[in-house]
Tab-separated table of C-alpha atoms in Angstrom:
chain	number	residue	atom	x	y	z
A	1	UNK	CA	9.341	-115.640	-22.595
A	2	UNK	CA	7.060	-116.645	-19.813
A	3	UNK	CA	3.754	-114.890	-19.350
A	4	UNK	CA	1.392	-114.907	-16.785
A	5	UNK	CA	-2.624	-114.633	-16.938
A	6	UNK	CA	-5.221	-113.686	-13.791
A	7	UNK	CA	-8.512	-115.044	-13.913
A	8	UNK	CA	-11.013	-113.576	-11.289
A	9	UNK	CA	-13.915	-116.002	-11.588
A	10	UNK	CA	-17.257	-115.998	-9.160
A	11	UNK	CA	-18.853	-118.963	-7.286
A	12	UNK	CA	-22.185	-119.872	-6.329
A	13	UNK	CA	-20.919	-122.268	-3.884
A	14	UNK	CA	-17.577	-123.653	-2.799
A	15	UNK	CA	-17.661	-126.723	-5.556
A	16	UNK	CA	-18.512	-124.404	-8.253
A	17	UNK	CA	-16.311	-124.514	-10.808
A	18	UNK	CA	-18.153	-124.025	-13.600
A	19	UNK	CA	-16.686	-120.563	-14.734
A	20	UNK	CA	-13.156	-121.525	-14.910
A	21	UNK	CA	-14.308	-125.171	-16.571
A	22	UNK	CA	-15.602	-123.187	-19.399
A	23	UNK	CA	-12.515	-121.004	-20.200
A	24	UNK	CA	-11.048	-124.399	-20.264
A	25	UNK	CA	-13.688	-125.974	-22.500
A	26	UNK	CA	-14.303	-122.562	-24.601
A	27	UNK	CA	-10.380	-122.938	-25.194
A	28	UNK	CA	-9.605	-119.580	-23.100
A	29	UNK	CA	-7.264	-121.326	-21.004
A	30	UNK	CA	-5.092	-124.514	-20.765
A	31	UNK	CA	-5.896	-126.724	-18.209
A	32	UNK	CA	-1.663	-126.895	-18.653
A	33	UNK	CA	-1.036	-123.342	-17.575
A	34	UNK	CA	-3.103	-123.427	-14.198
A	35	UNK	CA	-0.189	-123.067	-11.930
A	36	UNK	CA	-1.984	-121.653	-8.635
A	37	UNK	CA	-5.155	-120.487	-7.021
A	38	UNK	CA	-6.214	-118.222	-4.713
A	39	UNK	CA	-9.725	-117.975	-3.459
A	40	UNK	CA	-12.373	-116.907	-0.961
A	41	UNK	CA	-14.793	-119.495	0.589
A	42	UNK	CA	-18.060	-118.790	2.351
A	43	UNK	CA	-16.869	-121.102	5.291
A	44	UNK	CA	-16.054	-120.260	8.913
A	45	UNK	CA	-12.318	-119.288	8.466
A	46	UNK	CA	-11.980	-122.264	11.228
A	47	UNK	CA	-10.083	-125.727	11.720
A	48	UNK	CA	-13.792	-127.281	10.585
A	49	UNK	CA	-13.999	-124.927	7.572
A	50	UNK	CA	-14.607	-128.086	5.093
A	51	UNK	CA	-15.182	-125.284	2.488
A	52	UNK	CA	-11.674	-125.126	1.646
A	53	UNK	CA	-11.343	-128.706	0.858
A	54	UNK	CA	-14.598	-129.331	-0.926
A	55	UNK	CA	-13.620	-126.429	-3.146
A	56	UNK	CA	-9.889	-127.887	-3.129
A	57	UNK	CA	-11.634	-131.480	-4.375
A	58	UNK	CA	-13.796	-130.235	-6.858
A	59	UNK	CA	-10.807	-128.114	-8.749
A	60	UNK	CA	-8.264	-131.048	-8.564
A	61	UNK	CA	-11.323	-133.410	-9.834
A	62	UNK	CA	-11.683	-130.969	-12.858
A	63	UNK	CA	-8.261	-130.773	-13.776
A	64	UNK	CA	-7.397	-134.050	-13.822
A	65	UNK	CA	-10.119	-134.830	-16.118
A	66	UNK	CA	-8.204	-132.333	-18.310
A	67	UNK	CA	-4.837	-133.598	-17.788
A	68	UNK	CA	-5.043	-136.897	-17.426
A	69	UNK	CA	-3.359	-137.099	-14.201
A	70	UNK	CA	-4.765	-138.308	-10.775
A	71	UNK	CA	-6.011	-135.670	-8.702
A	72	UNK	CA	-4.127	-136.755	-6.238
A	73	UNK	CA	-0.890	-136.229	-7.949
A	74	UNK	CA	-2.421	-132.809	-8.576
A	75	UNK	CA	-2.858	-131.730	-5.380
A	76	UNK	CA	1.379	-131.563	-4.998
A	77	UNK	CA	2.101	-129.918	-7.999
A	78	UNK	CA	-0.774	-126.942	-8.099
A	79	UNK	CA	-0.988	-124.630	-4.654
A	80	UNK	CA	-4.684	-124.037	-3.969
A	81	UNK	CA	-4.737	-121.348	-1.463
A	82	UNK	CA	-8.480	-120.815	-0.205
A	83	UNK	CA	-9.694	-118.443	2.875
A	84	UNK	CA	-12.916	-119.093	4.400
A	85	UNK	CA	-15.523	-116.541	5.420
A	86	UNK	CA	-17.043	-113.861	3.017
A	87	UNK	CA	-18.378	-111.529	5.678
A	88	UNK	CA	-19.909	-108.146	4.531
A	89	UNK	CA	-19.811	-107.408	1.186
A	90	UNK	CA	-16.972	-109.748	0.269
A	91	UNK	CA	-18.218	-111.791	-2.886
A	92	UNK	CA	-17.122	-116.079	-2.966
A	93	UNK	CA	-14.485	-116.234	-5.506
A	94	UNK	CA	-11.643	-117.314	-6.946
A	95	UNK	CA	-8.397	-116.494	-8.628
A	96	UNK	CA	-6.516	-118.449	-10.966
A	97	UNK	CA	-2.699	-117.785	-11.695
A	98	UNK	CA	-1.787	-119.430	-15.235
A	99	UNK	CA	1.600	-119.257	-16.821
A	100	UNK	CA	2.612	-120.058	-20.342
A	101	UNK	CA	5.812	-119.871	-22.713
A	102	UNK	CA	5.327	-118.056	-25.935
A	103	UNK	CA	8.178	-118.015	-28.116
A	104	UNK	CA	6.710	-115.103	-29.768
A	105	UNK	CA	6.048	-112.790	-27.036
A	106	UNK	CA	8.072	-109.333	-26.682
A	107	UNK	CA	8.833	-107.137	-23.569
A	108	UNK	CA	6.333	-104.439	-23.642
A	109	UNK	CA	6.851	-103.437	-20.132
A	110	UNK	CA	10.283	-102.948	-17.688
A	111	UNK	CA	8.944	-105.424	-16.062
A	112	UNK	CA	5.562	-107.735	-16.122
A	113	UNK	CA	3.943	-110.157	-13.563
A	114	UNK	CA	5.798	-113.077	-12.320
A	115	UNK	CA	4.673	-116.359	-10.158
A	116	UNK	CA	6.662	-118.848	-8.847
A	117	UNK	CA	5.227	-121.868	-6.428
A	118	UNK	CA	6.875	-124.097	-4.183
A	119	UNK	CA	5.851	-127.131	-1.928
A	120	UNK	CA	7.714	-127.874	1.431
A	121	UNK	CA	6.563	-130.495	4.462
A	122	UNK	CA	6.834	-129.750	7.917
A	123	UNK	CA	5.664	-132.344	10.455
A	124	UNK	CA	3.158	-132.232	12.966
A	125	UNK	CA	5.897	-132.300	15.978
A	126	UNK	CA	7.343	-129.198	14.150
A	127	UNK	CA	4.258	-126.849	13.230
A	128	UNK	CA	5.025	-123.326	14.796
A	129	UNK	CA	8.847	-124.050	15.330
A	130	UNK	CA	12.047	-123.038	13.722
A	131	UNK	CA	12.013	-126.088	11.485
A	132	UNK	CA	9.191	-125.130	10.163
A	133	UNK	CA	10.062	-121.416	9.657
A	134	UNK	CA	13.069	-122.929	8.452
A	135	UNK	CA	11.031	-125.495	5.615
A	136	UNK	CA	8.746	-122.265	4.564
A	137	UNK	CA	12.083	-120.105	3.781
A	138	UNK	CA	13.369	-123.126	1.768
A	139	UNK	CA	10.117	-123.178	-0.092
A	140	UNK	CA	10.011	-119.274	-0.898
A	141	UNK	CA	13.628	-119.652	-2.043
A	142	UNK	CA	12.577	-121.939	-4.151
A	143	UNK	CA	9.076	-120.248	-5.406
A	144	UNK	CA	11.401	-117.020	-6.257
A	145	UNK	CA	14.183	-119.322	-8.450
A	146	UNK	CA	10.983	-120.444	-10.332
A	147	UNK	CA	9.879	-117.488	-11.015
A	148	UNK	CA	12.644	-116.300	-12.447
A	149	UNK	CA	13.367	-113.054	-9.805
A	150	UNK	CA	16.447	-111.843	-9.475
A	151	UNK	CA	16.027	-108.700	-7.004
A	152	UNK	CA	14.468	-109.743	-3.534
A	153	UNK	CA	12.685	-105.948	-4.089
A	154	UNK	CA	10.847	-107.295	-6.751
A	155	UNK	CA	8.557	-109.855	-4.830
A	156	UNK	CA	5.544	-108.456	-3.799
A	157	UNK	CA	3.607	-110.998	-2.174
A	158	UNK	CA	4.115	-114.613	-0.566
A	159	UNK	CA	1.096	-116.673	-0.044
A	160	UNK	CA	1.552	-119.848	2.059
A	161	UNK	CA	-0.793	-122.018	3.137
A	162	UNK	CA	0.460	-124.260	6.311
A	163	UNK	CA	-1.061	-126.878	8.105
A	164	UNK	CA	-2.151	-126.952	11.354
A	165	UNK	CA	-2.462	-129.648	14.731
A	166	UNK	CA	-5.338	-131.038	14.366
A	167	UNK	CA	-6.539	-133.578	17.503
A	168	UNK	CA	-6.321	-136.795	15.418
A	169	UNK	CA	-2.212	-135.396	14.272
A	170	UNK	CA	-1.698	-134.426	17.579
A	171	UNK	CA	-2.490	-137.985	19.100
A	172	UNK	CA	-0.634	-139.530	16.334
A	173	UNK	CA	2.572	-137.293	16.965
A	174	UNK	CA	2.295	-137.695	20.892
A	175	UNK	CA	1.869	-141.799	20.577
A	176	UNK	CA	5.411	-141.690	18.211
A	177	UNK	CA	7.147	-139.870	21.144
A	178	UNK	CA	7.001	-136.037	19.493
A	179	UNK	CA	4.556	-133.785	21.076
A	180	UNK	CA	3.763	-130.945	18.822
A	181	UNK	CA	3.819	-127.192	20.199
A	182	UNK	CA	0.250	-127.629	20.868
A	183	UNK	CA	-2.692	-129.911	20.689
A	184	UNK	CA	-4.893	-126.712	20.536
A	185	UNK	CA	-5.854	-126.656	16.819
A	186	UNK	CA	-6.915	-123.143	16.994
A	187	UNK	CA	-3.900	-121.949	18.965
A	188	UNK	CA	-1.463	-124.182	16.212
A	189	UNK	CA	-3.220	-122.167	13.191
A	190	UNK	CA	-1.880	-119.049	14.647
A	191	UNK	CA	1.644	-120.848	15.372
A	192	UNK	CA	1.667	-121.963	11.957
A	193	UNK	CA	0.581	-118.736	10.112
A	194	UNK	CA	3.636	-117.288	12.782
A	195	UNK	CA	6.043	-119.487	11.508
A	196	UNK	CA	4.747	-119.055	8.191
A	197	UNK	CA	5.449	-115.409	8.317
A	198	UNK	CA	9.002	-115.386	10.069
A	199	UNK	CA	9.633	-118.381	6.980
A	200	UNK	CA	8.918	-115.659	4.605
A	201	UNK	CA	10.642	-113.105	6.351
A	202	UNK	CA	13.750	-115.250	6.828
A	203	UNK	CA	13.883	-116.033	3.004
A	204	UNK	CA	13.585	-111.781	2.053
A	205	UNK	CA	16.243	-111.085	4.364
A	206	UNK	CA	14.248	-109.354	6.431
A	207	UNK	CA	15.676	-110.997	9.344
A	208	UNK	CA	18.543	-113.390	10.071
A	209	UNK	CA	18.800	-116.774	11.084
A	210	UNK	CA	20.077	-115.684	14.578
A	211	UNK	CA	17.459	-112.974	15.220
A	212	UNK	CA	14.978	-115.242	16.521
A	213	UNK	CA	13.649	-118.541	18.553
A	214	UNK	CA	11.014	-120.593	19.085
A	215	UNK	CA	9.980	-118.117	21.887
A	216	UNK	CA	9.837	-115.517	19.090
A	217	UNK	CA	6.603	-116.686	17.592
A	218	UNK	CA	3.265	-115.068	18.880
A	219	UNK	CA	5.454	-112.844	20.829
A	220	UNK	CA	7.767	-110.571	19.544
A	221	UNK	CA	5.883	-108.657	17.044
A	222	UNK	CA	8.948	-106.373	15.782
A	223	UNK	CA	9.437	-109.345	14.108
A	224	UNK	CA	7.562	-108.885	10.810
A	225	UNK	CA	7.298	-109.707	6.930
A	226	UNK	CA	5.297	-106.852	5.419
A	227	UNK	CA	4.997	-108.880	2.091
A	228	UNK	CA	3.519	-112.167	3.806
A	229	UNK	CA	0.382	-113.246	3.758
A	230	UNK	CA	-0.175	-116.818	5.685
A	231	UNK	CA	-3.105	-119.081	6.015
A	232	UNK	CA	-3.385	-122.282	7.949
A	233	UNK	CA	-5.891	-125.421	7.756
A	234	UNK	CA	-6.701	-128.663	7.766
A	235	UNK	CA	-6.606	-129.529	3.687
A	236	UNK	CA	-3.272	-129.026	3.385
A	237	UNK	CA	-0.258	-131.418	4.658
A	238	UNK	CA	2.419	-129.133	3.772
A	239	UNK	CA	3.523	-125.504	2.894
A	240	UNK	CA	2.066	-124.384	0.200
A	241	UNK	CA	3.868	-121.129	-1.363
A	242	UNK	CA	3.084	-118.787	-4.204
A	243	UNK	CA	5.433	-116.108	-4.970
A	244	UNK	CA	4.035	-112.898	-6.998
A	245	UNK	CA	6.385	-110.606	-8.147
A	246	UNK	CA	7.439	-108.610	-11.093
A	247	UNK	CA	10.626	-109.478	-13.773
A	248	UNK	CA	12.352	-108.080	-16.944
A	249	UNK	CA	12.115	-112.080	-17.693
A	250	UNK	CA	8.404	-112.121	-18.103
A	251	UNK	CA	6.101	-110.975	-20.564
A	252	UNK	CA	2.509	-109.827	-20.548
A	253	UNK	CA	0.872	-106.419	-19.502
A	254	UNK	CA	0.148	-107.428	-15.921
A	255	UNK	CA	1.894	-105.806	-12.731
A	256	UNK	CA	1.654	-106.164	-8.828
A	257	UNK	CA	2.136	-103.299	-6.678
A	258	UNK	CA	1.827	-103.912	-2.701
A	259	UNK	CA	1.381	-101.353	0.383
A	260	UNK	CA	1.264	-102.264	4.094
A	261	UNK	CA	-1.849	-101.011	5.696
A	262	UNK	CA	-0.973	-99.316	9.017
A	263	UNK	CA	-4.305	-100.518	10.682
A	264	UNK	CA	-8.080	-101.297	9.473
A	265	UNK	CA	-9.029	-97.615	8.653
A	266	UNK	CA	-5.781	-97.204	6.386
A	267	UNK	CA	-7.661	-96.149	3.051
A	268	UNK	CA	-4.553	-93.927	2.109
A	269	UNK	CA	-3.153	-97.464	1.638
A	270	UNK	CA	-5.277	-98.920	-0.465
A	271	UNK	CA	-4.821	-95.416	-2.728
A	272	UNK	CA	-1.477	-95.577	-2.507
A	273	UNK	CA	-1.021	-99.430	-4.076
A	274	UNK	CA	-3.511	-97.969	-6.913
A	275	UNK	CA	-1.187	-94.757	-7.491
A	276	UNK	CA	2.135	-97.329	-7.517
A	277	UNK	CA	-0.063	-99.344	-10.739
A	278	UNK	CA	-1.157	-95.590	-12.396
A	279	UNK	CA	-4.632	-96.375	-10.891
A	280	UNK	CA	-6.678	-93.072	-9.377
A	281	UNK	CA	-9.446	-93.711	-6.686
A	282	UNK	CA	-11.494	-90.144	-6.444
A	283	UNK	CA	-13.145	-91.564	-4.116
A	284	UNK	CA	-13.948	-94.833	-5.767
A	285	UNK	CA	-12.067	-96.520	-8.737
A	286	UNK	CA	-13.889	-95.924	-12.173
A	287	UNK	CA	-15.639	-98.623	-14.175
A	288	UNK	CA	-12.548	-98.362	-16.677
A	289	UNK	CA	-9.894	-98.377	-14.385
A	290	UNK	CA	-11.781	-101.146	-12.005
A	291	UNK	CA	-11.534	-103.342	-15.658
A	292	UNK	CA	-7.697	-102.882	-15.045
A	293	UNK	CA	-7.919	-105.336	-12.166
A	294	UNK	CA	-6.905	-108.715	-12.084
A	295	UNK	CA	-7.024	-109.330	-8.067
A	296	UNK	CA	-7.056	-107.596	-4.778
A	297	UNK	CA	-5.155	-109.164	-1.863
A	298	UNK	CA	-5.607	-108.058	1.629
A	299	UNK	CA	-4.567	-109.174	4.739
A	300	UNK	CA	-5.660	-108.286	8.113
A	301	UNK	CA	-5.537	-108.751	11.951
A	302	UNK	CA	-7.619	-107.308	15.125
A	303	UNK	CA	-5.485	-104.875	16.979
A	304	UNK	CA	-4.055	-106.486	20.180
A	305	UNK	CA	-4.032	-103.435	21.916
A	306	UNK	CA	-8.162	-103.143	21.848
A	307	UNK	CA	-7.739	-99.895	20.056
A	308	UNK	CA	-7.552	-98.397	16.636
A	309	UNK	CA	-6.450	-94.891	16.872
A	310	UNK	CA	-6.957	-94.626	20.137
A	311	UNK	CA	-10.114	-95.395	20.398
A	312	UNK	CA	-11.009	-98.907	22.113
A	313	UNK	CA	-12.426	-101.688	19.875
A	314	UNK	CA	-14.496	-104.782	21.033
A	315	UNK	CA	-13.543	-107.530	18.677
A	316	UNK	CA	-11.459	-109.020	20.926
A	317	UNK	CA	-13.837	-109.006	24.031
A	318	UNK	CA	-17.065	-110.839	21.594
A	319	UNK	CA	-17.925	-113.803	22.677
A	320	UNK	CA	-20.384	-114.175	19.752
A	321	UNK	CA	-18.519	-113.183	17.009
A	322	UNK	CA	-14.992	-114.490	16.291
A	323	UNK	CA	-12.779	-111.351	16.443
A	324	UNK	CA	-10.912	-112.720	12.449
A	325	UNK	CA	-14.880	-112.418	11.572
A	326	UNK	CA	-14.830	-109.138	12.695
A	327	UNK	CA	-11.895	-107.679	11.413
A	328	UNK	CA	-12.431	-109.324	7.628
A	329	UNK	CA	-15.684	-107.559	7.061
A	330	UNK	CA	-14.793	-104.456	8.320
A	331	UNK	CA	-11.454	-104.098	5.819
A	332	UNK	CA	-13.864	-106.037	3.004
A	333	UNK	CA	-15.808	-103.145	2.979
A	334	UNK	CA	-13.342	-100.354	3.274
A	335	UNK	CA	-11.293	-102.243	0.313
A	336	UNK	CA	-14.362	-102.875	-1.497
A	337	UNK	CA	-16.267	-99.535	-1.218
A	338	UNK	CA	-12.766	-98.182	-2.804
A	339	UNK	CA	-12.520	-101.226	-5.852
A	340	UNK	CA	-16.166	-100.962	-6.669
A	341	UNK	CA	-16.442	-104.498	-6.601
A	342	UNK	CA	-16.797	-106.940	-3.739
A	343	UNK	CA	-14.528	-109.979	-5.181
A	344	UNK	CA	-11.238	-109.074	-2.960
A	345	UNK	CA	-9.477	-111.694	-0.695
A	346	UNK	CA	-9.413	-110.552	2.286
A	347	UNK	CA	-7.821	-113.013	4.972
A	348	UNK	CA	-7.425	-112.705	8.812
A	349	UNK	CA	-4.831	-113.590	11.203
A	350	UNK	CA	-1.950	-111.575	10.044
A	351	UNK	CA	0.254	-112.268	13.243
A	352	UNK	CA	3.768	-110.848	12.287
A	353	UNK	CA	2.664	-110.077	8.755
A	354	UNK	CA	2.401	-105.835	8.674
A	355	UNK	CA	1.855	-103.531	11.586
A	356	UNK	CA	-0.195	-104.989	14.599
A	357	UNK	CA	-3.537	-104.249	13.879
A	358	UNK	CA	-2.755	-103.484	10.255
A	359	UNK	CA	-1.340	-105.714	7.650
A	360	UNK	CA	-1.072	-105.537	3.826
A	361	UNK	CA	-2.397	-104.975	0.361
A	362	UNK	CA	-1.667	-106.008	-2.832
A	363	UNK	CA	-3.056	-105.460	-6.268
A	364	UNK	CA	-2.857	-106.835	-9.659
A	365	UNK	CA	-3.125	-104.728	-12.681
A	366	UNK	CA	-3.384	-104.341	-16.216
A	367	UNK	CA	-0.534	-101.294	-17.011
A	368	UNK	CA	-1.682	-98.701	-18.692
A	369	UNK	CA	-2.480	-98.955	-22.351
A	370	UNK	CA	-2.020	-102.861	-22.162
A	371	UNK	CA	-5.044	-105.326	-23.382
């Protein structure tokens, strides 16, 4: 049987590596087994947020020194999934996914942790269109087969990482005679993390192919995945999917449970994804329970409507502080102050993923009376 490990390791800066090389070196874990990562970067969140790809670098520079295989050979076989900007209380970290086969291993669970990943391209002419939508689903489909999930019910979160228009792609596409959407990078990382979402969406059957357009993206917001989560930059050239779920296939004592979070002061969410893993929060989750957790993921997005519960918000209106900056530390530090602990990844721009103004939450756990 398969099993699958969570590693939650700190950073003192975007290249440092140093915790997960020594699991590696201390013989902890197989540079083999490293099948994804998932991490939070102390960069801008932005199209220049060179955090993500120094950290990106560093890891593939690592594990090829491991493995014996080029880095860049690496870097389309392992997803590396970062989010920039730590605001608040959020702590620079990193998660890494690792999956082995022990012939040995018994079912102690119904069901245990599985992860699946998936690579798909999309060209620049496409980015935050229906072939791209349509290359993300693909990609998901694909993620889930690998992971060996049967029942769509059982995935719990889909992390994709598109790319985005940059001005150096979007010249390049335009002088080959295919103009992308945009040339507006920022405007094309919220097309792709659209497209992203309705990709995911598309693949859950949660919608059908003939529900939606290219006009659909960025504007009708019924259209929704409430287990995507979608992140967009520069460091990637294609899709990037991992696919967390749970299986009777797998082994291990790890499980993911996942909520949506009806807007940024939805606490009973974050309670309720505990309760679904046996997890109690009275108000805050005790040292022994908080040892239970693998990784928190949390996505998030400013309410379009300039209110949250009626009451009028001004992240959209600052022209000082970006409004994803906003809304990250605020639900890092309603998340946080629940976990006890300040390593959570907490991502913005969470068009069509959740409730506008809301989004989702995930959490991985150690069940009950596991190791």
């Amino acid at each position: 049987m398969k099993r699958a490990q969570v590693f939650r390791l700190s950073m003192s800066h975007p290249g440092d590596l140093s915790a997960l090389e020594n699991l590696i070196t201390g013989g902890t874990v197989r540079a083999a087994d490293v099948v994804a990562i998932i991490g939070k970067t102390e960069g801008n969140g932005g199209v220049n947020d060179f955090t993500r790809g120094y950290f990106t670098q560093t890891l593939m520079a690592l594990l090829s020194v491991h493995l014996g295989k080029p880095a860049s050979q690496l870097i389309r076989e392992i997803p590396c999934v970062l989010s920039g900007g730590t605001e608040g209380v959020m702590s620079p970290h990193y998660s890494v996914f690792c999956v082995s086969d022990d012939p040995a291993a018994t079912r102690q669970y119904p069901q245990a942790l599985a992860i699946g990943t998936a690579f798909a391209p999309v060209a620049t002419e496409d980015v935050g269109r229906r072939a791209h939508v349509e290359s993300v689903a693909t990609a998901v489909r694909q993620a889930i087969s690998n992971a060996g999930i049967d029942k769509l019910d059982d995935v719990h979160f889909v992390q994709v990482k598109c790319p985005c228009v940059t001005v150096a792609r979007a010249s390049a596409a335009i002088a080959a005679g295919k103009p992308p959407r945009t040339s507006d990078p920022n405007r094309s990382m919220a097309f792709a993390r659209a497209a992203g979402a309705f990709g995911v969406a598309l693949a859950l059957d949660e919608i059908k192919p003939d529900s939606f357009d290219d006009d659909s993206l960025l504007v009708d917001f019924t259209i929704q995945s409430p287990r995507a989560s979608i992140s967009s930059g520069v460091e990637v050239e294609s899709n990037e999917v991992i696919v967390l779920g749970n299986s009777a296939a797998w082994a291990g004592d790890l499980q993911i449970a996942h909520r949506p979070m009806s807007d940024a002061l939805d606490i009973g969410g974050v309670f309720d994804v505990l309760a679904d893993l046996g997890i109690k929060a009275s108000p805050q989750v005790s040292k022994h329970d908080g040892e239970r957790i693998a990784c928190v993921l949390v996505k998030c997005e400013p309410d379009r409507r300039g209110q949250v519960r009626g009451h009028r918000h001004t992240m959209l209106d600052d022209t000082d502080i970006n409004a994803q900056r906003h809304i990250r530390g605020a639900v890092a530090g309603l998340v946080a102050g629940v976990m006890g602990d300040g390593r959570i990844f907490v991502s913005g721009g969470a068009e069509h993923q959740g409730p506008d103004g809301g989004g989702l939450i995930a959490v991985i756990a150690s069940q009950q009376g596991g190791a």
